[in-house]
PDB file of C-alpha atoms in Angstrom:
ATOM      1  CA  MET P   1     -63.617  -7.960  39.583  1.00  0.00           C
ATOM      2  CA  ILE P   2     -62.055  -9.274  43.160  1.00  0.00           C
ATOM      3  CA  LYS P   3     -64.722 -10.827  44.605  1.00  0.00           C
ATOM      4  CA  ALA P   4     -62.551 -12.127  47.899  1.00  0.00           C
ATOM      5  CA  VAL P   5     -59.322 -11.446  49.954  1.00  0.00           C
ATOM      6  CA  PHE P   6     -56.783 -14.544  51.095  1.00  0.00           C
ATOM      7  CA  ILE P   7     -54.739 -13.279  53.793  1.00  0.00           C
ATOM      8  CA  ASP P   8     -51.625 -14.752  55.736  1.00  0.00           C
ATOM      9  CA  PHE P   9     -52.277 -14.749  59.309  1.00  0.00           C
ATOM     10  CA  TYR P  10     -48.554 -14.303  61.453  1.00  0.00           C
ATOM     11  CA  GLY P  11     -47.026 -11.797  60.766  1.00  0.00           C
ATOM     12  CA  THR P  12     -49.576 -10.457  58.375  1.00  0.00           C
ATOM     13  CA  VAL P  13     -52.923  -9.888  60.888  1.00  0.00           C
ATOM     14  CA  VAL P  14     -50.816 -10.921  64.012  1.00  0.00           C
ATOM     15  CA  HIS P  15     -47.325 -10.708  65.335  1.00  0.00           C
ATOM     16  CA  GLU P  16     -44.493 -13.306  64.401  1.00  0.00           C
ATOM     17  CA  ASP P  17     -43.467 -15.709  67.267  1.00  0.00           C
ATOM     18  CA  GLY P  18     -39.875 -13.645  67.389  1.00  0.00           C
ATOM     19  CA  GLU P  19     -39.611 -12.321  70.805  1.00  0.00           C
ATOM     20  CA  VAL P  20     -40.535 -16.209  71.722  1.00  0.00           C
ATOM     21  CA  ILE P  21     -37.522 -17.532  69.300  1.00  0.00           C
ATOM     22  CA  GLN P  22     -35.317 -14.921  71.271  1.00  0.00           C
ATOM     23  CA  LYS P  23     -35.960 -16.343  74.105  1.00  0.00           C
ATOM     24  CA  ILE P  24     -35.631 -20.220  73.145  1.00  0.00           C
ATOM     25  CA  SER P  25     -32.641 -19.291  71.155  1.00  0.00           C
ATOM     26  CA  GLN P  26     -31.263 -18.001  74.530  1.00  0.00           C
ATOM     27  CA  GLU P  27     -31.685 -20.697  75.962  1.00  0.00           C
ATOM     28  CA  ILE P  28     -30.137 -23.403  73.737  1.00  0.00           C
ATOM     29  CA  PHE P  29     -27.111 -20.640  73.617  1.00  0.00           C
ATOM     30  CA  ASN P  30     -26.717 -20.899  77.462  1.00  0.00           C
ATOM     31  CA  THR P  31     -27.210 -24.253  77.763  1.00  0.00           C
ATOM     32  CA  GLY P  32     -24.846 -25.587  74.711  1.00  0.00           C
ATOM     33  CA  ILE P  33     -21.834 -25.226  72.402  1.00  0.00           C
ATOM     34  CA  ALA P  34     -23.201 -22.292  69.578  1.00  0.00           C
ATOM     35  CA  LYS P  35     -20.806 -19.445  69.318  1.00  0.00           C
ATOM     36  CA  ASN P  36     -23.584 -17.037  69.194  1.00  0.00           C
ATOM     37  CA  MET P  37     -27.620 -16.771  68.861  1.00  0.00           C
ATOM     38  CA  LEU P  38     -27.273 -16.422  65.183  1.00  0.00           C
ATOM     39  CA  GLU P  39     -25.587 -19.431  64.493  1.00  0.00           C
ATOM     40  CA  ILE P  40     -28.417 -21.133  66.321  1.00  0.00           C
ATOM     41  CA  ASP P  41     -31.538 -19.347  64.517  1.00  0.00           C
ATOM     42  CA  SER P  42     -29.934 -19.813  60.761  1.00  0.00           C
ATOM     43  CA  TYR P  43     -29.702 -23.903  61.854  1.00  0.00           C
ATOM     44  CA  TRP P  44     -33.358 -23.891  63.340  1.00  0.00           C
ATOM     45  CA  TRP P  45     -34.396 -22.126  60.294  1.00  0.00           C
ATOM     46  CA  LYS P  46     -33.005 -24.067  57.734  1.00  0.00           C
ATOM     47  CA  THR P  47     -33.847 -27.556  59.466  1.00  0.00           C
ATOM     48  CA  PHE P  48     -37.379 -26.157  59.923  1.00  0.00           C
ATOM     49  CA  GLN P  49     -37.732 -25.233  56.335  1.00  0.00           C
ATOM     50  CA  ALA P  50     -35.819 -28.226  54.960  1.00  0.00           C
ATOM     51  CA  ALA P  51     -38.808 -30.196  57.006  1.00  0.00           C
ATOM     52  CA  CYS P  52     -41.571 -28.143  55.690  1.00  0.00           C
ATOM     53  CA  ILE P  53     -40.929 -28.537  52.059  1.00  0.00           C
ATOM     54  CA  THR P  54     -40.739 -32.561  52.485  1.00  0.00           C
ATOM     55  CA  ALA P  55     -44.153 -32.044  54.579  1.00  0.00           C
ATOM     56  CA  TYR P  56     -47.222 -32.915  51.970  1.00  0.00           C
ATOM     57  CA  GLY P  57     -49.447 -35.656  50.945  1.00  0.00           C
ATOM     58  CA  ASP P  58     -49.053 -38.752  52.712  1.00  0.00           C
ATOM     59  CA  SER P  59     -45.728 -37.596  54.106  1.00  0.00           C
ATOM     60  CA  PHE P  60     -47.727 -34.409  55.972  1.00  0.00           C
ATOM     61  CA  LYS P  61     -46.522 -33.337  59.484  1.00  0.00           C
ATOM     62  CA  THR P  62     -48.536 -30.741  61.466  1.00  0.00           C
ATOM     63  CA  GLN P  63     -46.823 -27.442  62.443  1.00  0.00           C
ATOM     64  CA  ARG P  64     -46.332 -28.537  66.465  1.00  0.00           C
ATOM     65  CA  GLN P  65     -44.687 -31.747  65.302  1.00  0.00           C
ATOM     66  CA  LEU P  66     -42.228 -30.019  62.992  1.00  0.00           C
ATOM     67  CA  GLU P  67     -41.863 -27.428  65.274  1.00  0.00           C
ATOM     68  CA  TYR P  68     -40.638 -30.234  67.760  1.00  0.00           C
ATOM     69  CA  GLN P  69     -38.655 -32.336  65.244  1.00  0.00           C
ATOM     70  CA  SER P  70     -36.621 -29.035  64.009  1.00  0.00           C
ATOM     71  CA  LEU P  71     -35.984 -27.733  67.706  1.00  0.00           C
ATOM     72  CA  HIS P  72     -35.471 -31.150  69.414  1.00  0.00           C
ATOM     73  CA  GLU P  73     -32.670 -31.719  66.301  1.00  0.00           C
ATOM     74  CA  THR P  74     -31.582 -28.081  66.964  1.00  0.00           C
ATOM     75  CA  ILE P  75     -30.683 -28.867  70.166  1.00  0.00           C
ATOM     76  CA  GLN P  76     -28.881 -31.999  69.917  1.00  0.00           C
ATOM     77  CA  TYR P  77     -26.582 -30.244  66.812  1.00  0.00           C
ATOM     78  CA  PHE P  78     -25.367 -27.457  69.701  1.00  0.00           C
ATOM     79  CA  HIS P  79     -25.418 -29.967  72.501  1.00  0.00           C
ATOM     80  CA  SER P  80     -27.933 -28.359  74.444  1.00  0.00           C
ATOM     81  CA  THR P  81     -29.423 -29.811  77.516  1.00  0.00           C
ATOM     82  CA  ALA P  82     -32.478 -27.733  76.927  1.00  0.00           C
ATOM     83  CA  ASP P  83     -35.933 -29.371  76.901  1.00  0.00           C
ATOM     84  CA  ALA P  84     -37.188 -29.145  73.298  1.00  0.00           C
ATOM     85  CA  LYS P  85     -40.647 -29.807  74.872  1.00  0.00           C
ATOM     86  CA  GLN P  86     -40.542 -27.204  77.413  1.00  0.00           C
ATOM     87  CA  LEU P  87     -39.731 -24.641  74.793  1.00  0.00           C
ATOM     88  CA  CYS P  88     -41.994 -25.800  72.094  1.00  0.00           C
ATOM     89  CA  ASN P  89     -44.487 -24.952  74.672  1.00  0.00           C
ATOM     90  CA  LEU P  90     -43.305 -21.136  74.561  1.00  0.00           C
ATOM     91  CA  MET P  91     -44.177 -21.169  71.115  1.00  0.00           C
ATOM     92  CA  PHE P  92     -47.719 -23.588  71.126  1.00  0.00           C
ATOM     93  CA  GLU P  93     -48.762 -20.677  73.391  1.00  0.00           C
ATOM     94  CA  HIS P  94     -48.000 -17.364  71.493  1.00  0.00           C
ATOM     95  CA  TRP P  95     -49.666 -19.691  68.579  1.00  0.00           C
ATOM     96  CA  VAL P  96     -53.094 -19.647  70.146  1.00  0.00           C
ATOM     97  CA  SER P  97     -52.891 -15.937  71.643  1.00  0.00           C
ATOM     98  CA  PRO P  98     -50.665 -13.822  69.549  1.00  0.00           C
ATOM     99  CA  SER P  99     -50.736  -9.566  69.821  1.00  0.00           C
ATOM    100  CA  ILE P 100     -52.344  -8.247  66.545  1.00  0.00           C
ATOM    101  CA  PHE P 101     -51.663  -5.386  64.461  1.00  0.00           C
ATOM    102  CA  GLU P 102     -53.127  -2.451  65.525  1.00  0.00           C
ATOM    103  CA  GLU P 103     -55.267  -1.915  61.755  1.00  0.00           C
ATOM    104  CA  SER P 104     -56.343  -5.700  61.596  1.00  0.00           C
ATOM    105  CA  LYS P 105     -59.128  -5.549  62.773  1.00  0.00           C
ATOM    106  CA  LEU P 106     -60.779  -2.629  60.947  1.00  0.00           C
ATOM    107  CA  PHE P 107     -59.524  -4.373  58.006  1.00  0.00           C
ATOM    108  CA  PHE P 108     -61.906  -7.171  58.861  1.00  0.00           C
ATOM    109  CA  ASP P 109     -64.766  -4.583  59.194  1.00  0.00           C
ATOM    110  CA  ILE P 110     -63.832  -2.643  56.474  1.00  0.00           C
ATOM    111  CA  CYS P 111     -63.405  -4.742  53.781  1.00  0.00           C
ATOM    112  CA  PRO P 112     -65.628  -4.880  50.781  1.00  0.00           C
ATOM    113  CA  VAL P 113     -65.232  -8.870  50.007  1.00  0.00           C
ATOM    114  CA  PRO P 114     -64.921 -11.507  51.873  1.00  0.00           C
ATOM    115  CA  VAL P 115     -62.077 -12.325  53.434  1.00  0.00           C
ATOM    116  CA  TYR P 116     -60.675 -15.767  53.696  1.00  0.00           C
ATOM    117  CA  ILE P 117     -57.433 -16.705  56.452  1.00  0.00           C
ATOM    118  CA  VAL P 118     -54.789 -19.038  54.238  1.00  0.00           C
ATOM    119  CA  SER P 119     -52.324 -20.211  56.350  1.00  0.00           C
ATOM    120  CA  ASN P 120     -49.060 -22.302  57.607  1.00  0.00           C
ATOM    121  CA  ILE P 121     -50.301 -23.656  60.717  1.00  0.00           C
ATOM    122  CA  ASP P 122     -52.799 -26.385  62.464  1.00  0.00           C
ATOM    123  CA  ARG P 123     -56.345 -25.399  62.350  1.00  0.00           C
ATOM    124  CA  ALA P 124     -56.928 -25.982  65.941  1.00  0.00           C
ATOM    125  CA  ASP P 125     -54.360 -23.207  66.811  1.00  0.00           C
ATOM    126  CA  ILE P 126     -55.548 -20.683  64.312  1.00  0.00           C
ATOM    127  CA  LEU P 127     -59.203 -20.998  65.098  1.00  0.00           C
ATOM    128  CA  LYS P 128     -58.088 -20.222  68.984  1.00  0.00           C
ATOM    129  CA  ALA P 129     -56.610 -17.351  67.322  1.00  0.00           C
ATOM    130  CA  ILE P 130     -59.354 -16.239  65.664  1.00  0.00           C
ATOM    131  CA  ALA P 131     -61.557 -16.234  68.569  1.00  0.00           C
ATOM    132  CA  PHE P 132     -58.839 -14.851  70.975  1.00  0.00           C
ATOM    133  CA  HIS P 133     -59.063 -11.730  68.935  1.00  0.00           C
ATOM    134  CA  GLY P 134     -62.839 -11.714  68.057  1.00  0.00           C
ATOM    135  CA  LEU P 135     -61.987 -11.782  63.872  1.00  0.00           C
ATOM    136  CA  LYS P 136     -64.638 -13.210  62.123  1.00  0.00           C
ATOM    137  CA  PRO P 137     -63.196 -14.369  58.587  1.00  0.00           C
ATOM    138  CA  ALA P 138     -65.307 -15.620  55.891  1.00  0.00           C
ATOM    139  CA  GLY P 139     -63.264 -18.883  56.378  1.00  0.00           C
ATOM    140  CA  VAL P 140     -60.371 -20.466  57.215  1.00  0.00           C
ATOM    141  CA  PHE P 141     -58.027 -22.851  54.557  1.00  0.00           C
ATOM    142  CA  THR P 142     -54.896 -24.396  56.390  1.00  0.00           C
ATOM    143  CA  SER P 143     -51.564 -26.246  55.843  1.00  0.00           C
ATOM    144  CA  GLU P 144     -53.048 -29.424  57.889  1.00  0.00           C
ATOM    145  CA  ASP P 145     -56.532 -29.039  55.480  1.00  0.00           C
ATOM    146  CA  ALA P 146     -54.697 -28.892  52.238  1.00  0.00           C
ATOM    147  CA  LYS P 147     -51.691 -31.469  53.538  1.00  0.00           C
ATOM    148  CA  SER P 148     -49.601 -29.201  52.269  1.00  0.00           C
ATOM    149  CA  TYR P 149     -47.565 -25.765  53.267  1.00  0.00           C
ATOM    150  CA  LYS P 150     -46.700 -22.809  51.274  1.00  0.00           C
ATOM    151  CA  PRO P 151     -45.296 -21.663  48.946  1.00  0.00           C
ATOM    152  CA  ARG P 152     -46.411 -25.035  47.220  1.00  0.00           C
ATOM    153  CA  ARG P 153     -49.908 -24.701  45.079  1.00  0.00           C
ATOM    154  CA  GLU P 154     -52.002 -26.753  46.847  1.00  0.00           C
ATOM    155  CA  LEU P 155     -53.133 -24.625  49.966  1.00  0.00           C
ATOM    156  CA  PHE P 156     -53.796 -22.137  47.535  1.00  0.00           C
ATOM    157  CA  GLU P 157     -55.554 -24.655  45.045  1.00  0.00           C
ATOM    158  CA  PHE P 158     -57.503 -25.641  48.459  1.00  0.00           C
ATOM    159  CA  ALA P 159     -58.785 -22.542  48.971  1.00  0.00           C
ATOM    160  CA  LEU P 160     -59.845 -21.347  45.515  1.00  0.00           C
ATOM    161  CA  LYS P 161     -61.396 -25.030  45.120  1.00  0.00           C
ATOM    162  CA  ASN P 162     -63.472 -24.556  48.235  1.00  0.00           C
ATOM    163  CA  THR P 163     -64.432 -20.698  47.451  1.00  0.00           C
ATOM    164  CA  GLY P 164     -65.631 -21.665  44.430  1.00  0.00           C
ATOM    165  CA  LEU P 165     -63.170 -18.877  43.006  1.00  0.00           C
ATOM    166  CA  SER P 166     -60.938 -18.444  40.214  1.00  0.00           C
ATOM    167  CA  ALA P 167     -57.595 -17.118  40.598  1.00  0.00           C
ATOM    168  CA  LYS P 168     -58.012 -13.705  38.938  1.00  0.00           C
ATOM    169  CA  GLN P 169     -61.289 -12.968  41.449  1.00  0.00           C
ATOM    170  CA  VAL P 170     -59.002 -12.855  44.373  1.00  0.00           C
ATOM    171  CA  ILE P 171     -56.188 -11.645  45.779  1.00  0.00           C
ATOM    172  CA  HIS P 172     -53.533 -12.899  48.850  1.00  0.00           C
ATOM    173  CA  ILE P 173     -51.817 -10.790  51.287  1.00  0.00           C
ATOM    174  CA  GLY P 174     -48.954 -11.821  53.094  1.00  0.00           C
ATOM    175  CA  ASP P 175     -45.764 -10.532  54.965  1.00  0.00           C
ATOM    176  CA  SER P 176     -43.591 -13.295  53.185  1.00  0.00           C
ATOM    177  CA  LEU P 177     -42.229 -12.939  49.897  1.00  0.00           C
ATOM    178  CA  SER P 178     -40.850 -16.943  49.629  1.00  0.00           C
ATOM    179  CA  SER P 179     -43.771 -18.434  51.093  1.00  0.00           C
ATOM    180  CA  ASP P 180     -47.123 -15.704  50.396  1.00  0.00           C
ATOM    181  CA  ILE P 181     -45.870 -13.908  47.599  1.00  0.00           C
ATOM    182  CA  LYS P 182     -44.337 -17.196  45.398  1.00  0.00           C
ATOM    183  CA  GLY P 183     -47.113 -19.529  46.430  1.00  0.00           C
ATOM    184  CA  ALA P 184     -49.880 -17.496  45.806  1.00  0.00           C
ATOM    185  CA  SER P 185     -48.137 -16.107  41.980  1.00  0.00           C
ATOM    186  CA  SER P 186     -47.451 -19.551  41.492  1.00  0.00           C
ATOM    187  CA  VAL P 187     -51.232 -20.227  40.953  1.00  0.00           C
ATOM    188  CA  GLY P 188     -51.925 -17.014  39.160  1.00  0.00           C
ATOM    189  CA  ILE P 189     -53.304 -15.611  42.049  1.00  0.00           C
ATOM    190  CA  ASN P 190     -52.209 -11.504  42.542  1.00  0.00           C
ATOM    191  CA  ALA P 191     -50.254 -11.450  45.474  1.00  0.00           C
ATOM    192  CA  ILE P 192     -49.650  -8.477  47.649  1.00  0.00           C
ATOM    193  CA  TRP P 193     -46.577  -7.922  49.964  1.00  0.00           C
ATOM    194  CA  ILE P 194     -47.299  -6.344  53.111  1.00  0.00           C
ATOM    195  CA  ASN P 195     -43.766  -4.870  54.046  1.00  0.00           C
ATOM    196  CA  ARG P 196     -43.696  -3.764  57.583  1.00  0.00           C
ATOM    197  CA  THR P 197     -40.240  -2.749  57.935  1.00  0.00           C
ATOM    198  CA  GLY P 198     -39.372  -0.970  54.804  1.00  0.00           C
ATOM    199  CA  LYS P 199     -37.076  -3.160  53.131  1.00  0.00           C
ATOM    200  CA  ALA P 200     -36.745  -2.953  49.288  1.00  0.00           C
ATOM    201  CA  VAL P 201     -38.770  -3.229  47.181  1.00  0.00           C
ATOM    202  CA  SER P 202     -37.924  -5.288  43.834  1.00  0.00           C
ATOM    203  CA  LYS P 203     -39.527  -4.870  40.459  1.00  0.00           C
ATOM    204  CA  GLY P 204     -42.533  -6.433  39.908  1.00  0.00           C
ATOM    205  CA  VAL P 205     -43.882  -7.161  43.494  1.00  0.00           C
ATOM    206  CA  ASN P 206     -46.752  -5.110  44.666  1.00  0.00           C
ATOM    207  CA  ALA P 207     -46.175  -3.860  48.356  1.00  0.00           C
ATOM    208  CA  VAL P 208     -47.704  -1.672  51.179  1.00  0.00           C
ATOM    209  CA  GLU P 209     -46.556  -1.157  54.859  1.00  0.00           C
ATOM    210  CA  ASN P 210     -49.739  -2.225  56.152  1.00  0.00           C
ATOM    211  CA  LEU P 211     -53.537  -3.363  55.733  1.00  0.00           C
ATOM    212  CA  LEU P 212     -55.554  -0.532  55.259  1.00  0.00           C
ATOM    213  CA  GLN P 213     -53.014   1.216  52.297  1.00  0.00           C
ATOM    214  CA  ILE P 214     -54.413  -1.807  50.481  1.00  0.00           C
ATOM    215  CA  TYR P 215     -58.259  -0.505  51.071  1.00  0.00           C
ATOM    216  CA  ASP P 216     -57.187   3.147  50.455  1.00  0.00           C
ATOM    217  CA  SER P 217     -55.165   2.012  47.325  1.00  0.00           C
ATOM    218  CA  GLY P 218     -57.889   0.322  44.966  1.00  0.00           C
ATOM    219  CA  TYR P 219     -56.699  -2.824  45.026  1.00  0.00           C
ATOM    220  CA  PHE P 220     -59.914  -4.656  44.739  1.00  0.00           C
ATOM    221  CA  THR P 221     -63.227  -3.249  44.140  1.00  0.00           C
ATOM    222  CA  PRO P 222     -66.141  -3.574  46.321  1.00  0.00           C
ATOM    223  CA  VAL P 223     -68.643  -5.849  45.173  1.00  0.00           C
ATOM    224  CA  SER P 224     -72.139  -4.858  44.253  1.00  0.00           C
TER     225      SER P 224
END
């Protein structure tokens, strides 16, 4: 019996920072030597992901630190004159006041089991974003708490330990196949992919288009 829901936040409950990223890439393009914005996005993403992979345990760095580090490196790589600190602040502003998906508040209200947020973000930022939308999760577990980023096991294991639940007693919902689905599955948690854009679904992946479909489709049973 499912006794709780673990849920990703950015991209799942609230919107990602895609529009902000586009503005930042445009500024780097306008002030540097990149051939196009796609080249900037690709380099920046790979640099950020590589930094996340090595940031765990004693080598852990916060999301804000990694974002500045990767953006600064990207600006230098493309010989841009953009200000990394100024551009990062655009992202940080989004993190604390993101727009929310239409069904998210209702999902939190009608979910028959406790909902815990499990997110690759700094604690202070996500708490501000949660308060901004008046959400009331049963708990919040962040990469900063576990000193590790999804898809590594540590964040999921940290959440399980602090809820006192086993992997079989929870489901994890997220929008990233590489981060949420892979990470949750690695510790035996049944994962559900939020596929809002209608991408092809690989065999063995549980996918829904929005959060309410999870409730309507009977993925978990209310606890008496």
